[in-house]
Tab-separated table of C-alpha atoms in Angstrom:
chain	number	residue	atom	x	y	z
X	1	MET	CA	-24.174	-28.047	-16.208
X	2	TRP	CA	-24.093	-24.782	-14.281
X	3	PHE	CA	-27.157	-23.171	-15.780
X	4	LYS	CA	-30.536	-24.699	-15.162
X	5	LYS	CA	-33.659	-23.583	-16.965
X	6	ARG	CA	-35.105	-22.079	-13.806
X	7	SER	CA	-32.002	-20.037	-13.068
X	8	LEU	CA	-32.100	-18.650	-16.645
X	9	ILE	CA	-35.524	-17.226	-15.843
X	10	ILE	CA	-34.108	-15.608	-12.723
X	11	TYR	CA	-31.266	-14.043	-14.721
X	12	ALA	CA	-33.781	-12.697	-17.234
X	13	LEU	CA	-35.830	-11.199	-14.410
X	14	LEU	CA	-32.718	-9.576	-12.938
X	15	VAL	CA	-31.858	-8.001	-16.292
X	16	VAL	CA	-35.394	-6.612	-16.551
X	17	ALA	CA	-35.147	-5.255	-12.994
X	18	ILE	CA	-31.851	-3.527	-13.790
X	19	PHE	CA	-33.332	-2.027	-16.945
X	20	ILE	CA	-36.434	-0.709	-15.160
X	21	SER	CA	-34.334	0.695	-12.314
X	22	MET	CA	-32.140	2.528	-14.796
X	23	ARG	CA	-35.182	4.096	-16.429
X	24	LEU	CA	-36.586	5.169	-13.081
X	25	THR	CA	-33.284	6.681	-11.935
X	26	GLU	CA	-32.492	8.333	-15.273
X	27	PHE	CA	-29.270	6.332	-15.347
X	28	ASP	CA	-27.481	7.482	-18.468
X	29	LEU	CA	-23.705	7.369	-18.882
X	30	THR	CA	-23.803	9.664	-21.945
X	31	LYS	CA	-24.537	12.511	-19.528
X	32	PHE	CA	-20.856	12.417	-18.620
X	33	ARG	CA	-20.090	14.451	-21.726
X	34	ASP	CA	-20.257	17.433	-19.327
X	35	PHE	CA	-17.464	15.859	-17.286
X	36	ARG	CA	-15.384	19.036	-17.591
X	37	ASN	CA	-17.830	20.858	-15.298
X	38	MET	CA	-16.952	18.511	-12.473
X	39	ILE	CA	-13.258	19.024	-13.024
X	40	ASP	CA	-13.738	22.787	-13.008
X	41	PHE	CA	-15.795	22.492	-9.848
X	42	LEU	CA	-13.294	20.274	-8.061
X	43	SER	CA	-10.396	22.521	-9.085
X	44	GLN	CA	-12.057	25.305	-7.097
X	45	TRP	CA	-11.629	23.108	-3.997
X	46	PHE	CA	-7.914	23.690	-4.048
X	47	PRO	CA	-5.843	25.105	-2.530
X	48	MET	CA	-7.473	24.358	0.803
X	49	ASP	CA	-8.243	27.243	3.101
X	50	PHE	CA	-6.815	26.585	6.550
X	51	THR	CA	-7.780	29.933	8.095
X	52	ARG	CA	-10.906	28.543	9.743
X	53	LEU	CA	-9.346	25.299	10.913
X	54	PRO	CA	-9.872	25.915	14.681
X	55	GLY	CA	-13.616	26.418	14.189
X	56	MET	CA	-13.756	23.328	11.985
X	57	LEU	CA	-12.018	21.214	14.619
X	58	GLU	CA	-14.422	22.492	17.224
X	59	ASP	CA	-17.341	21.467	15.022
X	60	THR	CA	-15.693	18.093	14.397
X	61	LEU	CA	-15.508	17.543	18.126
X	62	ALA	CA	-19.203	18.434	18.353
X	63	THR	CA	-19.969	15.879	15.624
X	64	LEU	CA	-17.954	13.215	17.420
X	65	ALA	CA	-19.756	14.042	20.651
X	66	MET	CA	-23.144	13.789	18.911
X	67	ALA	CA	-22.286	10.458	17.342
X	68	PHE	CA	-20.784	9.066	20.538
X	69	LEU	CA	-23.647	10.171	22.789
X	70	GLY	CA	-26.279	9.026	20.331
X	71	SER	CA	-24.811	5.580	19.797
X	72	PHE	CA	-23.731	5.060	23.425
X	73	LEU	CA	-27.100	6.060	24.874
X	74	GLY	CA	-28.627	3.781	22.246
X	75	LEU	CA	-26.443	0.939	23.541
X	76	ILE	CA	-27.182	1.611	27.222
X	77	ILE	CA	-30.929	1.745	26.665
X	78	GLY	CA	-31.011	-0.899	23.947
X	79	LEU	CA	-29.029	-3.509	25.908
X	80	PRO	CA	-31.578	-4.134	28.685
X	81	LEU	CA	-34.419	-3.932	26.172
X	82	SER	CA	-32.727	-6.580	24.053
X	83	PHE	CA	-33.027	-9.089	26.915
X	84	LEU	CA	-36.787	-8.439	26.925
X	85	ALA	CA	-36.879	-8.807	23.142
X	86	ALA	CA	-35.043	-12.144	23.007
X	87	ARG	CA	-37.139	-15.290	22.927
X	88	ASN	CA	-35.040	-17.127	25.529
X	89	THR	CA	-34.787	-14.380	28.141
X	90	ALA	CA	-38.147	-12.584	27.878
X	91	HIS	CA	-40.432	-13.289	30.824
X	92	SER	CA	-43.317	-14.316	28.621
X	93	LYS	CA	-44.389	-14.531	24.999
X	94	PRO	CA	-46.438	-11.289	25.090
X	95	VAL	CA	-43.478	-9.368	26.573
X	96	PHE	CA	-41.212	-10.745	23.851
X	97	HIS	CA	-43.614	-9.840	21.055
X	98	PHE	CA	-44.297	-6.381	22.466
X	99	PHE	CA	-40.606	-5.457	22.681
X	100	ARG	CA	-39.765	-6.996	19.313
X	101	VAL	CA	-42.484	-4.958	17.623
X	102	ALA	CA	-41.613	-1.821	19.589
X	103	LEU	CA	-37.947	-2.087	18.608
X	104	SER	CA	-38.690	-2.603	14.939
X	105	PHE	CA	-41.088	0.332	15.026
X	106	VAL	CA	-38.417	2.609	16.523
X	107	ARG	CA	-35.917	1.270	13.998
X	108	SER	CA	-38.182	1.860	11.015
X	109	VAL	CA	-38.287	5.630	11.578
X	110	PRO	CA	-35.244	7.230	9.908
X	111	GLU	CA	-33.111	9.542	12.051
X	112	ILE	CA	-33.843	12.495	9.808
X	113	VAL	CA	-37.574	12.142	10.480
X	114	PHE	CA	-36.964	12.066	14.244
X	115	GLY	CA	-34.702	15.078	13.779
X	116	LEU	CA	-37.298	17.050	11.818
X	117	ILE	CA	-39.970	16.261	14.414
X	118	LEU	CA	-37.758	17.173	17.372
X	119	LEU	CA	-36.687	20.442	15.682
X	120	THR	CA	-40.207	21.758	16.250
X	121	THR	CA	-39.864	21.635	20.046
X	122	LEU	CA	-36.119	21.775	20.620
X	123	GLY	CA	-35.136	24.202	17.895
X	124	LEU	CA	-31.919	24.022	15.913
X	125	GLY	CA	-28.747	22.539	17.363
X	126	PRO	CA	-27.011	19.287	18.229
X	127	PHE	CA	-29.385	18.228	21.018
X	128	PRO	CA	-32.262	17.105	18.765
X	129	ALA	CA	-29.678	15.398	16.554
X	130	VAL	CA	-28.347	13.407	19.525
X	131	LEU	CA	-31.870	12.336	20.474
X	132	ALA	CA	-32.663	11.346	16.902
X	133	ILE	CA	-29.548	9.176	16.704
X	134	THR	CA	-30.274	7.704	20.135
X	135	PHE	CA	-33.823	6.680	19.236
X	136	HIS	CA	-32.790	4.982	16.054
X	137	ASN	CA	-29.876	3.211	17.733
X	138	ILE	CA	-32.066	1.895	20.540
X	139	GLY	CA	-33.998	0.072	17.850
X	140	VAL	CA	-30.937	-1.153	15.979
X	141	MET	CA	-28.842	-2.192	19.007
X	142	GLY	CA	-31.868	-3.783	20.678
X	143	LYS	CA	-32.530	-5.915	17.647
X	144	LEU	CA	-28.891	-6.889	16.989
X	145	ILE	CA	-28.175	-7.747	20.630
X	146	SER	CA	-31.398	-9.709	21.061
X	147	GLU	CA	-30.312	-11.884	18.153
X	148	LEU	CA	-26.918	-12.435	19.804
X	149	ILE	CA	-28.728	-13.394	23.026
X	150	GLU	CA	-30.852	-15.935	21.228
X	151	ALA	CA	-27.777	-17.503	19.643
X	152	ALA	CA	-25.793	-17.688	22.903
X	153	ASP	CA	-24.665	-21.059	24.244
X	154	THR	CA	-27.325	-22.423	26.632
X	155	GLY	CA	-24.856	-24.395	28.789
X	156	PRO	CA	-23.781	-21.567	31.107
X	157	GLN	CA	-27.399	-20.427	31.420
X	158	GLU	CA	-28.340	-23.864	32.667
X	159	ALA	CA	-25.426	-23.873	35.115
X	160	MET	CA	-26.496	-20.535	36.561
X	161	LYS	CA	-30.040	-21.827	36.989
X	162	ALA	CA	-28.708	-24.939	38.720
X	163	VAL	CA	-26.748	-22.771	41.157
X	164	GLY	CA	-30.007	-21.203	42.302
X	165	ALA	CA	-29.405	-17.745	40.872
X	166	LYS	CA	-32.394	-15.529	40.169
X	167	ARG	CA	-33.559	-15.830	36.611
X	168	TRP	CA	-32.415	-12.502	35.259
X	169	VAL	CA	-29.128	-12.551	37.164
X	170	ALA	CA	-28.551	-15.988	35.657
X	171	SER	CA	-29.301	-14.717	32.147
X	172	LEU	CA	-27.149	-11.648	32.533
X	173	PHE	CA	-24.077	-13.448	33.849
X	174	SER	CA	-24.261	-16.414	31.544
X	175	ILE	CA	-25.011	-14.483	28.357
X	176	LEU	CA	-23.341	-11.084	28.546
X	177	PRO	CA	-19.711	-12.325	28.811
X	178	GLN	CA	-20.336	-14.565	25.804
X	179	ILE	CA	-21.727	-11.879	23.534
X	180	TRP	CA	-19.651	-8.940	24.797
X	181	PRO	CA	-17.079	-8.840	21.927
X	182	ASN	CA	-19.907	-8.892	19.390
X	183	VAL	CA	-21.809	-6.217	21.290
X	184	LEU	CA	-18.726	-3.995	21.190
X	185	SER	CA	-18.147	-4.541	17.523
X	186	ASN	CA	-21.787	-3.686	16.804
X	187	PHE	CA	-21.415	-0.586	18.929
X	188	PHE	CA	-18.374	0.635	17.031
X	189	TYR	CA	-20.071	0.002	13.720
X	190	ARG	CA	-23.091	2.001	14.879
X	191	PHE	CA	-20.766	4.747	16.161
X	192	GLU	CA	-19.294	5.031	12.678
X	193	VAL	CA	-22.749	5.096	11.095
X	194	ALA	CA	-23.800	7.735	13.635
X	195	ILE	CA	-20.990	10.007	12.414
X	196	ARG	CA	-22.357	9.877	8.884
X	197	THR	CA	-25.881	10.367	10.193
X	198	SER	CA	-24.886	13.402	12.232
X	199	LEU	CA	-23.463	14.920	9.027
X	200	ILE	CA	-26.843	14.561	7.356
X	201	LEU	CA	-28.568	15.909	10.447
X	202	GLY	CA	-26.194	18.884	10.230
X	203	PHE	CA	-27.787	19.704	6.872
X	204	ILE	CA	-31.118	20.287	8.646
X	205	GLY	CA	-29.504	22.415	11.343
X	206	GLY	CA	-28.168	19.801	13.692
X	207	GLY	CA	-24.828	21.555	14.116
X	208	GLY	CA	-21.361	20.079	13.953
X	209	ILE	CA	-19.090	19.670	10.961
X	210	GLY	CA	-22.053	18.558	8.843
X	211	GLN	CA	-23.763	21.902	9.198
X	212	ARG	CA	-20.502	23.731	8.486
X	213	LEU	CA	-19.974	21.634	5.344
X	214	PHE	CA	-23.497	22.441	4.199
X	215	ASN	CA	-23.059	26.163	4.894
X	216	ASP	CA	-19.675	26.341	3.194
X	217	PHE	CA	-21.188	24.571	0.230
X	218	ASN	CA	-24.148	26.925	-0.030
X	219	THR	CA	-21.911	29.998	0.230
X	220	PHE	CA	-19.625	28.708	-2.552
X	221	ASN	CA	-16.774	28.538	-0.066
X	222	TYR	CA	-15.214	25.588	-1.833
X	223	SER	CA	-11.700	25.957	-0.464
X	224	SER	CA	-13.246	25.360	2.966
X	225	VAL	CA	-15.475	22.545	1.712
X	226	SER	CA	-12.393	20.564	0.703
X	227	LEU	CA	-10.893	20.868	4.178
X	228	ASP	CA	-14.243	19.890	5.777
X	229	VAL	CA	-14.334	16.775	3.653
X	230	LEU	CA	-10.736	15.901	4.477
X	231	ILE	CA	-11.372	16.288	8.208
X	232	ILE	CA	-14.456	14.100	7.980
X	233	MET	CA	-12.495	11.390	6.192
X	234	VAL	CA	-9.732	11.444	8.791
X	235	MET	CA	-12.293	11.320	11.608
X	236	VAL	CA	-14.080	8.283	10.166
X	237	ILE	CA	-10.781	6.442	9.660
X	238	LEU	CA	-9.673	7.231	13.220
X	239	VAL	CA	-12.932	6.002	14.734
X	240	ASP	CA	-12.718	2.870	12.642
X	241	SER	CA	-9.199	2.075	13.805
X	242	LEU	CA	-10.119	2.852	17.417
X	243	GLY	CA	-12.942	0.347	17.022
X	244	SER	CA	-10.704	-2.429	15.755
X	245	PHE	CA	-8.114	-1.660	18.448
X	246	VAL	CA	-10.676	-2.011	21.242
X	247	ARG	CA	-12.179	-5.149	19.671
X	248	ASN	CA	-8.780	-6.809	19.479
X	249	ARG	CA	-8.000	-5.924	23.079
X	250	VAL	CA	-11.301	-7.379	24.266
X	251	ILE	CA	-11.152	-10.625	22.345
Q	1	MET	CA	-32.926	-37.735	52.178
Q	2	LEU	CA	-34.024	-37.786	48.543
Q	3	GLU	CA	-36.967	-39.773	47.359
Q	4	LEU	CA	-38.579	-40.205	43.945
Q	5	LYS	CA	-42.197	-41.338	44.022
Q	6	ASN	CA	-43.776	-42.581	40.798
Q	7	VAL	CA	-41.793	-40.073	38.775
Q	8	SER	CA	-42.513	-40.025	35.046
Q	9	VAL	CA	-41.393	-37.565	32.427
Q	10	ARG	CA	-42.790	-37.284	28.958
Q	11	TYR	CA	-41.474	-34.659	26.555
Q	12	PRO	CA	-44.106	-32.810	24.550
Q	13	GLY	CA	-44.738	-34.434	21.202
Q	14	MET	CA	-43.087	-37.739	22.175
Q	15	LYS	CA	-44.967	-41.017	22.245
Q	16	ASP	CA	-42.929	-42.760	24.930
Q	17	ASN	CA	-42.015	-41.671	28.407
Q	18	ALA	CA	-38.460	-40.445	28.897
Q	19	LEU	CA	-38.785	-41.726	32.460
Q	20	SER	CA	-41.440	-44.214	33.546
Q	21	ASP	CA	-42.715	-44.523	37.062
Q	22	LEU	CA	-39.440	-44.348	38.973
Q	23	ASN	CA	-39.479	-45.121	42.666
Q	24	LEU	CA	-36.119	-44.624	44.331
Q	25	SER	CA	-34.730	-43.309	47.540
Q	26	PHE	CA	-31.252	-42.105	48.350
Q	27	GLU	CA	-29.430	-41.526	51.593
Q	28	LYS	CA	-26.523	-39.351	52.613
Q	29	ASN	CA	-23.141	-41.002	52.067
Q	30	GLU	CA	-24.167	-42.805	48.895
Q	31	PHE	CA	-22.093	-42.539	45.730
Q	32	VAL	CA	-24.523	-43.492	42.995
Q	33	CYS	CA	-23.638	-44.069	39.365
Q	34	VAL	CA	-26.406	-44.111	36.798
Q	35	LEU	CA	-25.800	-46.331	33.777
Q	36	GLY	CA	-27.690	-46.636	30.541
Q	37	LYS	CA	-27.408	-46.169	26.810
Q	38	SER	CA	-27.760	-42.739	25.232
Q	39	GLY	CA	-31.423	-41.865	25.324
Q	40	ALA	CA	-32.156	-44.197	28.236
Q	41	GLY	CA	-33.235	-41.250	30.381
Q	42	LYS	CA	-30.078	-40.708	32.462
Q	43	SER	CA	-29.916	-36.990	31.807
Q	44	THR	CA	-33.626	-36.524	32.334
Q	45	PHE	CA	-33.302	-38.354	35.642
Q	46	ILE	CA	-30.493	-36.124	36.918
Q	47	ARG	CA	-32.212	-32.972	35.696
Q	48	CYS	CA	-35.414	-33.921	37.507
Q	49	ILE	CA	-33.626	-33.955	40.827
Q	50	ASN	CA	-32.722	-30.277	40.756
Q	51	GLY	CA	-35.799	-29.217	38.876
Q	52	LEU	CA	-34.197	-28.372	35.546
Q	53	GLN	CA	-36.798	-30.802	34.256
Q	54	GLN	CA	-40.242	-30.911	35.804
Q	55	PRO	CA	-41.737	-34.412	36.147
Q	56	THR	CA	-44.998	-34.908	34.269
Q	57	GLU	CA	-46.189	-37.210	37.027
Q	58	GLY	CA	-45.059	-38.131	40.492
Q	59	GLU	CA	-43.240	-36.278	43.223
Q	60	ILE	CA	-39.686	-35.783	44.398
Q	61	HIS	CA	-39.233	-35.476	48.139
Q	62	PHE	CA	-36.232	-33.671	49.531
Q	63	ASP	CA	-35.824	-34.070	53.293
Q	64	GLY	CA	-39.342	-35.419	53.456
Q	65	THR	CA	-41.068	-32.467	51.812
Q	66	PRO	CA	-42.279	-32.623	48.224
Q	67	MET	CA	-40.295	-30.431	45.881
Q	68	SER	CA	-42.099	-27.351	44.690
Q	69	PHE	CA	-41.710	-25.803	41.264
Q	70	GLN	CA	-42.530	-22.398	42.651
Q	71	LYS	CA	-39.742	-20.007	41.580
Q	72	GLU	CA	-38.393	-19.030	45.015
Q	73	GLU	CA	-38.685	-22.450	46.633
Q	74	LEU	CA	-37.071	-24.103	43.634
Q	75	ARG	CA	-34.170	-21.674	43.891
Q	76	GLN	CA	-33.668	-22.539	47.545
Q	77	ILE	CA	-33.618	-26.241	46.752
Q	78	ARG	CA	-31.240	-25.772	43.836
Q	79	ARG	CA	-28.628	-23.988	45.873
Q	80	GLU	CA	-28.381	-27.063	48.085
Q	81	MET	CA	-27.576	-29.178	45.047
Q	82	GLY	CA	-24.353	-28.690	43.151
Q	83	MET	CA	-24.255	-29.835	39.545
Q	84	VAL	CA	-21.421	-30.574	37.147
Q	85	PHE	CA	-21.987	-30.875	33.418
Q	86	GLN	CA	-20.561	-32.724	30.453
Q	87	HIS	CA	-19.545	-29.527	28.698
Q	88	PHE	CA	-18.527	-27.854	31.977
Q	89	ASN	CA	-20.864	-24.907	31.295
Q	90	LEU	CA	-18.440	-22.367	32.683
Q	91	ILE	CA	-18.878	-18.694	31.958
Q	92	PRO	CA	-16.398	-17.777	29.231
Q	93	ARG	CA	-14.142	-14.728	29.472
Q	94	MET	CA	-14.247	-14.885	33.258
Q	95	SER	CA	-11.491	-16.087	35.571
Q	96	VAL	CA	-11.461	-19.302	37.585
Q	97	LEU	CA	-12.156	-17.364	40.777
Q	98	GLN	CA	-15.010	-15.385	39.214
Q	99	ASN	CA	-16.561	-18.580	37.896
Q	100	VAL	CA	-16.312	-20.273	41.273
Q	101	LEU	CA	-17.830	-17.267	43.036
Q	102	THR	CA	-20.932	-17.495	40.834
Q	103	GLY	CA	-21.672	-20.635	42.847
Q	104	ARG	CA	-22.633	-18.298	45.716
Q	105	PHE	CA	-25.249	-16.463	43.636
Q	106	GLY	CA	-28.179	-18.346	45.119
Q	107	TYR	CA	-27.345	-17.085	48.613
Q	108	ARG	CA	-26.765	-13.414	47.880
Q	109	SER	CA	-28.837	-10.382	47.062
Q	110	THR	CA	-29.265	-9.446	43.431
Q	111	PHE	CA	-27.585	-6.101	44.029
Q	112	LYS	CA	-24.491	-7.667	45.580
Q	113	ASN	CA	-24.300	-10.134	42.698
Q	114	LEU	CA	-24.520	-7.401	40.097
Q	115	VAL	CA	-21.807	-5.183	41.547
Q	116	GLY	CA	-19.697	-8.193	42.519
Q	117	TRP	CA	-19.286	-7.403	46.221
Q	118	PHE	CA	-17.963	-10.513	47.901
Q	119	THR	CA	-16.829	-10.616	51.498
Q	120	SER	CA	-13.228	-11.583	52.119
Q	121	GLU	CA	-14.498	-14.773	53.788
Q	122	GLU	CA	-16.334	-15.721	50.600
Q	123	ILE	CA	-13.214	-15.090	48.537
Q	124	GLN	CA	-10.969	-17.004	50.947
Q	125	GLU	CA	-13.450	-19.885	50.926
Q	126	ALA	CA	-13.531	-19.908	47.112
Q	127	LYS	CA	-9.726	-19.905	46.980
Q	128	ARG	CA	-9.543	-22.722	49.508
Q	129	ILE	CA	-11.909	-24.824	47.387
Q	130	ILE	CA	-10.001	-23.987	44.202
Q	131	ALA	CA	-6.867	-25.308	45.909
Q	132	GLU	CA	-8.784	-28.342	47.094
Q	133	VAL	CA	-9.763	-29.366	43.562
Q	134	GLY	CA	-6.116	-29.037	42.540
Q	135	LEU	CA	-6.056	-25.632	40.830
Q	136	THR	CA	-3.797	-23.775	43.266
Q	137	GLU	CA	-2.382	-20.543	41.825
Q	138	MET	CA	-4.769	-20.690	38.887
Q	139	GLU	CA	-7.563	-18.546	40.271
Q	140	ASN	CA	-6.833	-15.633	37.983
Q	141	ARG	CA	-6.564	-17.645	34.765
Q	142	ARG	CA	-9.361	-17.265	32.255
Q	143	VAL	CA	-11.346	-20.471	32.026
Q	144	GLU	CA	-11.139	-20.765	28.239
Q	145	ASN	CA	-7.368	-21.184	28.547
Q	146	LEU	CA	-7.672	-24.296	30.709
Q	147	SER	CA	-7.586	-27.946	29.652
Q	148	GLY	CA	-10.744	-30.063	29.760
Q	149	GLY	CA	-9.821	-31.689	33.053
Q	150	GLN	CA	-9.027	-28.325	34.632
Q	151	LYS	CA	-12.312	-26.907	33.372
Q	152	GLN	CA	-14.206	-29.719	35.027
Q	153	ARG	CA	-12.304	-29.035	38.260
Q	154	VAL	CA	-13.564	-25.449	38.082
Q	155	GLY	CA	-17.067	-26.867	37.556
Q	156	ILE	CA	-16.663	-29.006	40.662
Q	157	ALA	CA	-15.329	-26.057	42.676
Q	158	ARG	CA	-18.321	-23.968	41.613
Q	159	ALA	CA	-20.620	-26.711	42.859
Q	160	LEU	CA	-18.727	-27.103	46.167
Q	161	VAL	CA	-18.766	-23.412	46.987
Q	162	GLN	CA	-22.549	-23.740	47.171
Q	163	HIS	CA	-22.023	-25.976	50.235
Q	164	PRO	CA	-24.367	-28.454	48.632
Q	165	ARG	CA	-25.899	-31.464	50.287
Q	166	ILE	CA	-26.250	-33.309	47.013
Q	167	LEU	CA	-23.748	-33.372	44.157
Q	168	LEU	CA	-25.176	-34.166	40.737
Q	169	GLY	CA	-23.159	-34.973	37.645
Q	170	ASP	CA	-24.580	-35.153	34.138
Q	171	GLU	CA	-21.912	-37.121	32.232
Q	172	PRO	CA	-19.110	-35.102	33.850
Q	173	VAL	CA	-16.331	-37.086	32.171
Q	174	ALA	CA	-17.892	-37.888	28.792
Q	175	SER	CA	-15.759	-35.305	27.005
Q	176	LEU	CA	-12.503	-36.176	28.808
Q	177	ASP	CA	-9.834	-38.764	28.054
Q	178	PRO	CA	-9.690	-41.958	30.180
Q	179	GLY	CA	-6.798	-40.869	32.427
Q	180	THR	CA	-8.375	-37.494	33.164
Q	181	SER	CA	-11.763	-39.152	33.701
Q	182	ASN	CA	-10.226	-41.384	36.301
Q	183	ARG	CA	-8.609	-38.479	38.132
Q	184	ILE	CA	-11.865	-36.500	38.099
Q	185	PHE	CA	-13.714	-39.484	39.537
Q	186	SER	CA	-11.192	-39.978	42.287
Q	187	LEU	CA	-11.516	-36.273	43.138
Q	188	LEU	CA	-15.286	-36.715	43.289
Q	189	GLN	CA	-14.814	-39.732	45.528
Q	190	ASP	CA	-12.494	-37.790	47.858
Q	191	ILE	CA	-15.042	-35.021	48.168
Q	192	HIS	CA	-17.817	-37.514	48.686
Q	193	GLU	CA	-15.964	-39.245	51.489
Q	194	ARG	CA	-14.788	-36.086	53.181
Q	195	LEU	CA	-18.100	-34.234	53.111
Q	196	GLY	CA	-20.465	-37.188	53.142
Q	197	LEU	CA	-22.303	-35.737	50.166
Q	198	LEU	CA	-24.952	-37.745	48.418
Q	199	THR	CA	-23.386	-37.970	44.962
Q	200	ILE	CA	-25.373	-39.028	41.888
Q	201	ILE	CA	-23.524	-39.231	38.593
Q	202	ASN	CA	-24.344	-40.353	35.060
Q	203	VAL	CA	-21.587	-42.221	33.310
Q	204	HIS	CA	-21.034	-44.162	30.126
Q	205	ASP	CA	-18.031	-45.971	31.443
Q	206	ILE	CA	-19.022	-49.061	33.394
Q	207	GLU	CA	-15.468	-49.585	34.679
Q	208	LEU	CA	-15.516	-46.171	36.388
Q	209	ALA	CA	-18.924	-46.902	37.840
Q	210	LYS	CA	-17.844	-50.229	39.270
Q	211	ARG	CA	-14.648	-48.799	40.698
Q	212	TYR	CA	-16.096	-45.761	42.449
Q	213	ALA	CA	-19.812	-46.248	43.054
Q	214	THR	CA	-21.353	-47.595	46.233
Q	215	ARG	CA	-24.571	-48.149	44.344
Q	216	ILE	CA	-25.421	-48.577	40.688
Q	217	ILE	CA	-28.666	-47.746	38.979
Q	218	ALA	CA	-29.335	-48.797	35.406
Q	219	LEU	CA	-31.997	-47.302	33.204
Q	220	LYS	CA	-33.334	-48.619	29.947
Q	221	ASP	CA	-35.948	-46.809	27.862
Q	222	GLY	CA	-36.782	-44.755	30.937
Q	223	GLU	CA	-37.351	-47.716	33.173
Q	224	LEU	CA	-35.342	-48.864	36.146
Q	225	ILE	CA	-33.787	-52.239	35.351
Q	226	PHE	CA	-31.124	-52.458	38.031
Q	227	ASP	CA	-30.595	-50.958	41.462
Q	228	GLY	CA	-27.974	-52.495	43.683
Q	229	LYS	CA	-24.361	-52.945	44.685
Q	230	PRO	CA	-21.645	-52.577	42.025
Q	231	GLU	CA	-20.524	-56.187	42.558
Q	232	ASP	CA	-24.011	-57.405	41.641
Q	233	PHE	CA	-23.876	-55.601	38.324
Q	234	THR	CA	-22.525	-58.489	36.279
Q	235	SER	CA	-22.259	-59.226	32.600
Q	236	ALA	CA	-25.915	-60.307	32.490
Q	237	GLU	CA	-26.984	-56.891	33.768
Q	238	TYR	CA	-24.516	-55.288	31.409
Q	239	GLN	CA	-26.119	-57.158	28.498
Q	240	GLU	CA	-29.573	-56.072	29.533
Q	241	THR	CA	-28.573	-52.435	29.967
Q	242	TYR	CA	-26.703	-52.003	26.735
Q	243	GLU	CA	-28.158	-54.484	24.263
Q	244	SER	CA	-30.283	-52.840	21.600
Q	245	GLU	CA	-33.618	-53.934	20.313
Q	246	GLN	CA	-32.172	-54.608	16.901
Q	247	GLN	CA	-29.858	-57.162	18.452
Q	248	ASN	CA	-32.835	-58.743	20.147
Q	249	LEU	CA	-34.602	-59.055	16.846
Q	250	PHE	CA	-31.501	-60.513	15.293
Q	251	PHE	CA	-31.221	-63.186	17.946
Q	252	GLN	CA	-34.879	-64.063	17.663
Q	253	ILE	CA	-34.535	-64.765	13.990
């Protein structure tokens, strides 16, 4: 009743895919016989070392700043572009296609690649990291918002046209209030992702708590590593709850 | 004041015309109701008048000059025509006053519209009109918290703040209950009488049309089948407007 012949084939294919993926990733649970090593390693994390807490907090602030600037600049630049990349608000088909393709191109380059490229001219530090996050977020926000624009109710847009408003003023006023809560929730999600990204960028010299974590790790300073990780967790949770607070206020 | 000359509309990919060869003229002080079944072309007709729909053939003359579909000229014509919609088409998450002020957009510079600089005269005028449509003290309420009838009053206020010379309505009461519909129509009649606006409104409800209109137009399959005084729109005309082709077939058998 529930299983048709064709779906059995699909299940078989899925099993094969899982098997192949396990071979390719050397997935082997028997390797956990060295589990004790991990326990030993983690036990070195405690007790936490609070002596360098002020420096850590400073770096955390830098990470937050990186993530905020990167995602906010991405929003500010991506928002107008998204109107050009939405089928219903673009001036013409070629404009629409150009911006769609441009946004997906920008989006397809991972932040770390942007970061590595920018390092060559800007040197180490948070600035190239901010730019890398910005570029990627322009692509992501542009795409997400242009989809919201295309799904917006056409009624208000028609009313604004009927009033005699200029085309783009009409689009802006009739669409933006509708999609605003969703734009904000996308922004906060991207802000959260940007925090994780800036950690990775810290590993290649982007500064912030990510770089400190990487350095502490490489110098076997595990009692500091544990505090770094704790701070990162608290930061992500705080940003997440700030996001839901703002979303609830707006809706 | 407004004249349609051989106006036809055909939607791309459709075999039949949505409007066929309409010739009509309207004067100031008329309150026109447009009757017809769904799909008879009522909406298309209304939307042609303010250029939301471009006729495939024919011309529309406004004050003796043919309407242009050039961006700027079309904008200038549209701001002289207020329009109310079936689903109100208000801007959500904005207040009554903000929604009404958007009715001034056609007259103001883009920059002023974007930053929201309105003169105190414009704001006073908007508030006066909000009171006039019966929404006193409600100007700061968000529109999504209003009832259907109140929403349509905001829609009417937005149209009036344009200082229009023509008021168009595309099924403005189709999503309202009978009592509210009646009150909205009597508001429209008040406005019509006070300002002498040419008012052209699509309705389903023939009772409303007969009570308020000074002239009735009936469309069927895009063609004009009646144009005259409400008292001349009798049950024979009603039959012709609303009977379906299936019924015809049935009677022929």
